[in-house]
Short mmCIF file of C-alpha atoms in Angstrom, two decimals:
data_model
loop_
_atom_site.label_atom_id
_atom_site.label_comp_id
_atom_site.label_asym_id
_atom_site.label_seq_id
_atom_site.Cartn_x
_atom_site.Cartn_y
_atom_site.Cartn_z
CA TYR A 1482 51.01 -93.04 -14.19
CA SER A 1483 53.23 -96.32 -14.05
CA ALA A 1484 53.35 -99.68 -15.88
CA SER A 1485 55.45 -102.95 -15.35
CA ASP A 1486 56.22 -105.79 -17.77
CA PHE A 1487 56.65 -109.53 -16.97
CA SER A 1488 60.32 -109.03 -16.61
CA GLY A 1489 59.74 -106.68 -13.75
CA ASN A 1490 60.56 -103.47 -15.63
CA THR A 1491 58.47 -100.47 -14.55
CA GLY A 1492 57.99 -97.30 -16.48
CA PHE A 1493 56.50 -93.93 -15.22
CA ILE A 1494 54.82 -90.93 -16.88
CA THR A 1495 53.23 -87.72 -15.35
CA ARG A 1496 50.18 -85.75 -16.66
CA MET A 1497 50.05 -82.09 -15.69
CA VAL A 1498 46.47 -80.82 -15.00
CA THR A 1499 46.01 -77.05 -14.71
CA VAL A 1500 42.82 -75.79 -12.98
CA LEU A 1501 41.91 -72.43 -14.46
CA ASP A 1502 39.40 -69.63 -13.57
CA THR A 1503 38.30 -67.91 -16.80
CA ALA A 1504 34.95 -66.49 -15.70
CA LYS A 1505 34.82 -62.71 -15.55
CA PRO A 1506 33.78 -60.95 -12.36
CA VAL A 1507 30.42 -59.09 -12.46
CA ILE A 1508 30.02 -55.58 -11.01
CA THR A 1509 26.60 -54.56 -9.69
CA LEU A 1510 25.90 -50.96 -8.63
CA ILE A 1511 24.06 -50.18 -5.44
CA GLY A 1512 21.55 -47.32 -5.75
CA ASN A 1513 20.04 -45.62 -8.74
CA ASN A 1514 21.68 -45.24 -12.08
CA PRO A 1515 21.46 -42.49 -13.23
CA LEU A 1516 21.83 -41.04 -9.76
CA ILE A 1517 20.43 -37.56 -8.95
CA TRP A 1518 22.68 -35.53 -6.67
CA TYR A 1519 22.03 -32.06 -5.26
CA VAL A 1520 24.46 -29.25 -5.93
CA HIS A 1521 26.84 -28.23 -3.13
CA THR A 1522 26.32 -31.60 -1.40
CA PRO A 1523 29.55 -33.65 -0.99
CA TYR A 1524 29.36 -36.74 -3.17
CA VAL A 1525 29.31 -40.10 -1.47
CA ASP A 1526 28.83 -43.06 -3.80
CA PRO A 1527 26.10 -45.50 -2.73
CA GLY A 1528 28.52 -48.36 -3.38
CA HIS A 1529 28.78 -51.51 -5.48
CA GLN A 1530 29.18 -55.26 -5.29
CA VAL A 1531 31.57 -57.59 -7.16
CA PHE A 1532 30.53 -61.19 -7.81
CA ASP A 1533 33.12 -63.76 -8.92
CA ASN A 1534 32.86 -67.51 -9.35
CA TYR A 1535 36.08 -68.05 -7.45
CA ASP A 1536 37.59 -64.98 -5.82
CA THR A 1537 35.99 -63.25 -2.85
CA GLY A 1538 36.41 -59.76 -1.42
CA LEU A 1539 37.01 -58.12 -4.77
CA VAL A 1540 36.55 -54.32 -4.87
CA ALA A 1541 36.20 -52.36 -8.05
CA THR A 1542 38.36 -49.40 -8.91
CA ILE A 1543 36.40 -46.17 -9.55
CA THR A 1544 37.68 -43.59 -11.97
CA GLY A 1545 36.14 -40.25 -12.84
CA THR A 1546 35.04 -37.29 -10.70
CA VAL A 1547 31.85 -35.55 -9.71
CA ASN A 1548 32.00 -31.76 -9.26
CA THR A 1549 29.10 -31.12 -6.93
CA ASN A 1550 29.56 -27.36 -7.20
CA VAL A 1551 28.60 -27.33 -10.87
CA THR A 1552 25.38 -28.75 -12.23
CA GLY A 1553 25.72 -31.30 -15.01
CA THR A 1554 26.05 -35.01 -15.82
CA TYR A 1555 29.16 -36.86 -14.67
CA GLN A 1556 30.32 -40.46 -15.33
CA LEU A 1557 32.06 -42.78 -12.87
CA PHE A 1558 33.74 -45.91 -14.30
CA PHE A 1559 33.85 -49.13 -12.22
CA ASN A 1560 36.47 -51.77 -13.16
CA VAL A 1561 37.84 -54.87 -11.45
CA VAL A 1562 40.24 -57.75 -12.33
CA ASP A 1563 40.07 -61.02 -10.41
CA ASN A 1564 43.12 -62.90 -9.24
CA SER A 1565 43.05 -64.95 -12.39
CA GLY A 1566 43.43 -61.87 -14.51
CA ASP A 1567 39.82 -61.84 -15.70
CA SER A 1568 38.55 -58.30 -16.22
CA ALA A 1569 34.92 -57.45 -15.50
CA ALA A 1570 32.90 -55.50 -18.02
CA THR A 1571 33.19 -51.81 -17.21
CA VAL A 1572 30.10 -50.43 -15.43
CA ILE A 1573 29.31 -46.73 -15.71
CA ARG A 1574 27.32 -44.78 -13.17
CA GLU A 1575 25.85 -41.45 -14.35
CA VAL A 1576 25.64 -38.84 -11.62
CA ILE A 1577 23.40 -35.87 -12.46
CA VAL A 1578 24.14 -32.87 -10.23
CA VAL A 1579 21.03 -30.71 -10.07
CA ASP A 1580 19.76 -27.50 -8.43
CA THR A 1581 16.11 -27.73 -7.42
CA ILE A 1582 16.04 -25.01 -4.77
CA LYS A 1583 13.99 -21.92 -5.59
CA PRO A 1584 15.46 -18.44 -5.41
CA VAL A 1585 14.21 -16.25 -2.57
CA VAL A 1586 12.78 -12.77 -3.21
CA THR A 1587 12.84 -10.26 -0.35
CA LEU A 1588 11.06 -6.93 -0.48
CA VAL A 1589 12.89 -3.74 0.36
CA GLY A 1590 10.57 -1.83 2.66
CA PRO A 1591 7.16 -2.86 3.95
CA ALA A 1592 4.82 -5.33 2.29
CA VAL A 1593 1.98 -2.83 2.62
CA VAL A 1594 2.54 0.73 1.42
CA THR A 1595 -0.01 3.51 1.82
CA ILE A 1596 0.16 6.62 -0.37
CA ASP A 1597 -2.17 9.54 -0.94
CA VAL A 1598 -4.20 9.78 -4.12
CA TYR A 1599 -2.66 11.98 -6.83
CA THR A 1600 0.85 11.58 -5.38
CA SER A 1601 3.66 9.64 -7.02
CA TYR A 1602 4.40 6.01 -6.19
CA PHE A 1603 8.07 5.28 -5.59
CA GLU A 1604 9.03 1.63 -5.92
CA LEU A 1605 11.27 0.61 -3.02
CA GLY A 1606 12.58 -2.42 -4.88
CA SER A 1607 13.50 -5.95 -3.87
CA THR A 1608 16.45 -8.33 -3.62
CA ALA A 1609 16.82 -11.93 -4.78
CA THR A 1610 19.23 -14.63 -3.62
CA ASP A 1611 19.87 -18.17 -4.82
CA ASN A 1612 21.81 -21.09 -3.46
CA TYR A 1613 23.55 -21.67 -6.80
CA ASP A 1614 22.97 -18.95 -9.36
CA ASN A 1615 25.21 -16.00 -8.53
CA SER A 1616 24.04 -13.94 -11.49
CA LEU A 1617 20.28 -13.94 -11.10
CA ALA A 1618 18.23 -11.93 -13.56
CA SER A 1619 16.43 -8.86 -12.29
CA VAL A 1620 13.26 -9.43 -10.32
CA THR A 1621 10.19 -8.99 -12.51
CA ILE A 1622 7.34 -6.87 -11.09
CA ILE A 1623 3.89 -7.79 -12.33
CA GLY A 1624 1.16 -5.20 -11.85
CA SER A 1625 0.88 -1.42 -11.73
CA VAL A 1626 -0.37 1.35 -9.46
CA ASP A 1627 -2.80 4.04 -10.64
CA THR A 1628 -2.29 6.84 -8.17
CA SER A 1629 -5.28 8.74 -9.54
CA VAL A 1630 -7.76 6.09 -8.38
CA VAL A 1631 -8.36 5.16 -4.74
CA ALA A 1632 -7.95 1.38 -4.47
CA ASP A 1633 -5.68 -1.44 -3.25
CA TYR A 1634 -3.13 -2.62 -5.81
CA GLU A 1635 -1.07 -5.81 -5.77
CA LEU A 1636 2.46 -5.89 -7.15
CA LYS A 1637 3.88 -9.40 -7.66
CA TYR A 1638 7.64 -9.98 -7.55
CA VAL A 1639 9.05 -13.06 -9.32
CA VAL A 1640 12.43 -14.31 -10.53
CA THR A 1641 13.71 -17.54 -12.16
CA ASP A 1642 17.25 -18.86 -11.75
CA SER A 1643 19.48 -20.37 -14.42
CA GLU A 1644 18.22 -23.88 -13.56
CA ASN A 1645 14.63 -22.78 -14.26
CA ASN A 1646 13.60 -22.72 -10.60
CA THR A 1647 11.02 -19.97 -10.05
CA ALA A 1648 10.83 -18.22 -6.70
CA ASP A 1649 7.63 -18.17 -4.69
CA THR A 1650 5.72 -15.03 -5.64
CA VAL A 1651 6.08 -12.18 -3.17
CA ILE A 1652 3.31 -9.58 -3.05
CA ARG A 1653 3.42 -5.93 -2.05
CA THR A 1654 0.07 -4.22 -1.50
CA VAL A 1655 -0.05 -0.54 -2.38
CA LYS A 1656 -3.00 1.27 -0.88
CA VAL A 1657 -3.90 4.48 -2.69
CA VAL A 1658 -6.04 6.37 -0.20
CA ASP A 1659 -7.76 9.71 0.23
CA ARG A 1660 -6.86 11.25 3.58
CA VAL A 1661 -7.81 14.83 2.80
CA ALA A 1662 -11.00 16.10 4.40
CA PRO A 1663 -13.61 17.92 2.35
CA VAL A 1664 -13.73 21.71 2.52
CA ILE A 1665 -16.92 23.52 3.45
CA VAL A 1666 -17.65 27.25 3.16
CA VAL A 1667 -20.70 28.88 4.74
CA HIS A 1668 -22.36 31.67 2.79
CA ASN A 1669 -23.84 34.79 4.37
CA PRO A 1670 -26.28 34.11 7.23
CA ILE A 1671 -29.91 33.36 6.45
CA ILE A 1672 -32.63 35.84 7.43
CA VAL A 1673 -36.13 34.44 7.43
CA GLU A 1674 -39.46 35.73 8.72
CA ARG A 1675 -41.31 33.75 11.32
CA THR A 1676 -44.28 33.24 9.00
CA GLN A 1677 -42.09 31.59 6.34
CA PRO A 1678 -41.20 27.87 6.18
CA LYS A 1679 -37.85 26.70 7.45
CA PRO A 1680 -35.19 27.50 4.81
CA ASN A 1681 -33.19 24.89 2.95
CA LEU A 1682 -30.00 25.08 5.00
CA ALA A 1683 -27.96 23.09 2.49
CA ASP A 1684 -28.29 25.93 0.02
CA SER A 1685 -26.26 28.20 2.28
CA VAL A 1686 -23.03 26.18 2.09
CA LEU A 1687 -20.53 25.27 -0.60
CA TYR A 1688 -18.52 22.10 -0.15
CA THR A 1689 -15.96 20.29 -2.27
CA ASP A 1690 -13.50 17.42 -1.97
CA ASN A 1691 -10.05 16.86 -3.42
CA TYR A 1692 -11.12 13.50 -4.90
CA TYR A 1693 -14.79 12.67 -4.69
CA PRO A 1694 -17.52 14.48 -6.63
CA LYS A 1695 -20.07 16.47 -4.67
CA SER A 1696 -22.71 13.82 -5.33
CA ALA A 1697 -20.65 11.30 -3.33
CA LEU A 1698 -20.28 13.57 -0.29
CA THR A 1699 -22.55 13.45 2.73
CA LEU A 1700 -23.64 16.74 4.30
CA SER A 1701 -24.71 16.55 7.95
CA ILE A 1702 -26.59 19.49 9.45
CA THR A 1703 -27.16 20.02 13.16
CA GLU A 1704 -29.67 22.73 14.10
CA SER A 1705 -32.42 23.56 16.56
CA ILE A 1706 -34.26 26.31 14.71
CA ASP A 1707 -37.70 27.18 16.09
CA MET A 1708 -39.56 28.99 13.36
CA GLN A 1709 -42.13 30.15 15.94
CA THR A 1710 -39.57 31.98 18.03
CA GLU A 1711 -37.60 35.02 16.95
CA GLY A 1712 -33.88 34.94 17.51
CA TYR A 1713 -30.46 33.87 16.26
CA TYR A 1714 -29.80 30.16 15.69
CA THR A 1715 -26.47 28.46 15.12
CA VAL A 1716 -26.29 25.80 12.41
CA GLU A 1717 -23.41 23.33 12.31
CA TYR A 1718 -22.36 21.73 9.03
CA VAL A 1719 -20.05 18.72 8.56
CA VAL A 1720 -19.20 17.07 5.24
CA THR A 1721 -17.92 13.48 5.07
CA ASP A 1722 -16.45 11.74 2.03
CA PRO A 1723 -16.65 7.98 1.24
CA SER A 1724 -13.15 7.49 2.65
CA GLY A 1725 -14.39 8.59 6.07
CA ASN A 1726 -12.71 12.00 6.08
CA SER A 1727 -14.84 14.66 7.74
CA SER A 1728 -14.48 18.40 7.40
CA ALA A 1729 -14.06 20.69 10.35
CA VAL A 1730 -17.34 21.86 11.79
CA ALA A 1731 -18.51 24.94 9.91
CA LYS A 1732 -21.02 27.20 11.62
CA GLY A 1733 -23.66 29.40 10.06
CA PHE A 1734 -26.47 31.52 11.41
CA VAL A 1735 -30.17 31.76 10.85
CA TYR A 1736 -32.02 34.83 12.07
CA VAL A 1737 -35.74 34.33 12.56
CA THR A 1738 -37.43 37.73 12.59
CA GLY A 1739 -41.03 38.64 13.22
CA ALA A 1740 -40.92 41.89 11.29
CA THR A 1741 -41.05 42.33 7.56
CA GLY A 1742 -37.59 43.37 6.53
CA ILE A 1743 -37.13 46.76 4.96
CA THR A 1744 -35.53 46.13 1.60
CA SER A 1745 -33.26 49.15 1.89
CA VAL A 1746 -31.84 47.80 5.16
CA VAL A 1747 -31.41 44.10 4.50
CA ASN A 1748 -30.34 44.53 0.90
CA ASN A 1749 -26.62 44.03 0.39
CA ALA A 1750 -26.45 47.44 -1.23
CA ALA A 1751 -27.65 49.11 2.00
CA VAL A 1752 -24.87 47.72 4.20
CA ASN A 1753 -21.25 47.31 3.15
CA VAL A 1754 -18.20 46.22 5.16
CA TYR A 1755 -14.69 47.15 4.08
CA PRO A 1756 -11.85 46.37 3.89
CA ASN A 1757 -12.71 42.71 4.06
CA PRO A 1758 -10.56 40.85 5.08
CA SER A 1759 -9.10 43.32 7.58
CA SER A 1760 -6.61 43.17 10.42
CA THR A 1761 -6.97 46.30 12.55
CA THR A 1762 -9.93 48.40 11.45
CA ALA A 1763 -13.10 47.74 9.47
CA TYR A 1764 -15.80 50.17 8.38
CA VAL A 1765 -19.53 49.56 8.13
CA SER A 1766 -21.11 51.77 5.50
CA LEU A 1767 -24.85 52.32 6.00
CA ASP A 1768 -27.02 53.78 3.25
CA PHE A 1769 -30.76 53.56 4.00
CA ALA A 1770 -33.71 54.63 1.94
CA ARG A 1771 -35.07 56.52 4.92
CA GLU A 1772 -33.92 57.39 8.41
CA ALA A 1773 -33.36 54.53 10.79
CA SER A 1774 -31.69 53.97 14.11
CA VAL A 1775 -29.59 50.82 14.36
CA SER A 1776 -27.15 48.93 16.54
CA ILE A 1777 -24.15 47.03 15.18
CA VAL A 1778 -23.30 43.76 16.94
CA VAL A 1779 -20.36 41.46 16.02
CA TYR A 1780 -20.59 37.71 16.72
CA ASN A 1781 -17.96 34.99 16.40
CA THR A 1782 -18.68 31.65 14.71
CA VAL A 1783 -19.98 30.06 17.93
CA GLY A 1784 -22.57 32.81 18.41
CA GLN A 1785 -20.78 34.77 21.11
CA LYS A 1786 -21.11 38.56 21.05
CA VAL A 1787 -17.63 40.04 20.84
CA MET A 1788 -18.41 43.69 20.03
CA GLU A 1789 -21.33 46.13 19.98
CA VAL A 1790 -21.50 49.65 18.59
CA ASN A 1791 -24.57 51.90 18.87
CA PRO A 1792 -24.45 54.88 16.52
CA GLU A 1793 -26.36 57.88 17.91
CA GLY A 1794 -29.67 59.04 16.51
CA SER A 1795 -31.47 58.23 13.29
CA PHE A 1796 -29.88 58.70 9.89
CA THR A 1797 -29.97 57.66 6.28
CA SER A 1798 -26.22 57.45 5.68
CA ARG A 1799 -23.26 56.89 7.97
CA VAL A 1800 -19.89 55.07 8.15
CA VAL A 1801 -19.18 53.33 11.46
CA GLU A 1802 -15.63 52.35 12.43
CA LEU A 1803 -14.95 48.98 14.08
CA ASN A 1804 -11.75 48.54 16.08
CA LEU A 1805 -10.54 44.95 15.49
CA ALA A 1806 -7.50 45.11 17.76
CA ASN A 1807 -9.00 42.77 20.35
CA LEU A 1808 -10.32 40.21 17.85
CA GLN A 1809 -8.40 37.09 16.90
CA SER A 1810 -8.03 35.84 13.35
CA GLY A 1811 -11.15 34.15 12.07
CA ASN A 1812 -14.65 34.65 10.68
CA TYR A 1813 -17.15 36.99 12.27
CA PHE A 1814 -20.70 38.12 11.53
CA ILE A 1815 -21.79 41.74 11.72
CA HIS A 1816 -25.46 42.19 12.58
CA VAL A 1817 -26.99 45.56 11.72
CA GLU A 1818 -30.19 45.59 13.74
CA GLY A 1819 -32.94 48.19 13.58
CA ASP A 1820 -36.58 48.51 14.43
CA ASN A 1821 -37.36 48.16 10.72
CA GLY A 1822 -35.14 45.23 9.77
CA VAL A 1823 -31.86 43.35 10.12
CA ALA A 1824 -28.81 42.91 7.88
CA ILE A 1825 -25.97 40.43 8.47
CA LYS A 1826 -22.54 40.63 6.87
CA LYS A 1827 -19.54 38.34 7.12
CA LEU A 1828 -16.17 39.78 8.18
CA ILE A 1829 -12.82 38.01 7.94
CA VAL A 1830 -10.17 39.13 10.45
CA THR A 1831 -6.53 38.36 9.70
CA LYS A 1832 -3.57 39.01 11.99
#
């Protein structure tokens, strides 16, 4: 500024004007706040922006750390000062490090286990791994196996990690099965007169199973008996249980005779075989009420004649020796045949 009087004197004065910036910068975060971050993933901040009424290109200073190897909540502090010395309000970003990955359960051994009924079930176990929790609790097994009942059982394997993530359920199926075939025993052969009705063949066998009751078993009988024709007939028996196990074929005999049997001959007291079982020699003891002439024929279980002995003459009492040296182990049937009747006895040969 200057001023002059009429005498030509001039005076000067200066005003100092200072232009100031007193507005604080503003920090704006990019991305979510709080920010969810997954464990074991390197942290990269989504960034920020600084707005100032005067300065450009300002970048905030970030303090604080995020440990991505440990779950938890972390704070990062954003601060900036503009060139005029104006400090922005501190902005805080919360970073929450989380574990959302489920543990993984792996079975030891197969997913389907088959065991026999009445045996013990041995649990093969399982393993569990987790991306974060190094001290997982033991795997919990839900379910049980009743080895006394044939059925399919499901065992469920589950585990939860320290961050409350529960693994997908893994299932092992335990099949308790019956693989043992029924057992069938044929009684002494059946002797029936031609004039009589066909006998009930099921009454001549005894059969049992390790698991199922007799009422649940199925008895199959194969026969071709002609009640009008005298002779020996083979009957085959097979027993099947509900699990599909079938016994070995058991064979019995039916003798259709046209003559009325003499009680003293066909009665068990009239014919006796001993020792039974035997390995080398067996004896047939005959004790008739009156004299009779007989032949002794030995058959195997498929109806083949394997031995024949013809004692001489007629008699009421005699012991006949059978040499078993040429017979293999197994069941045989001794037929005592006479003109006044027939008797059949079972002989077991052991070697």
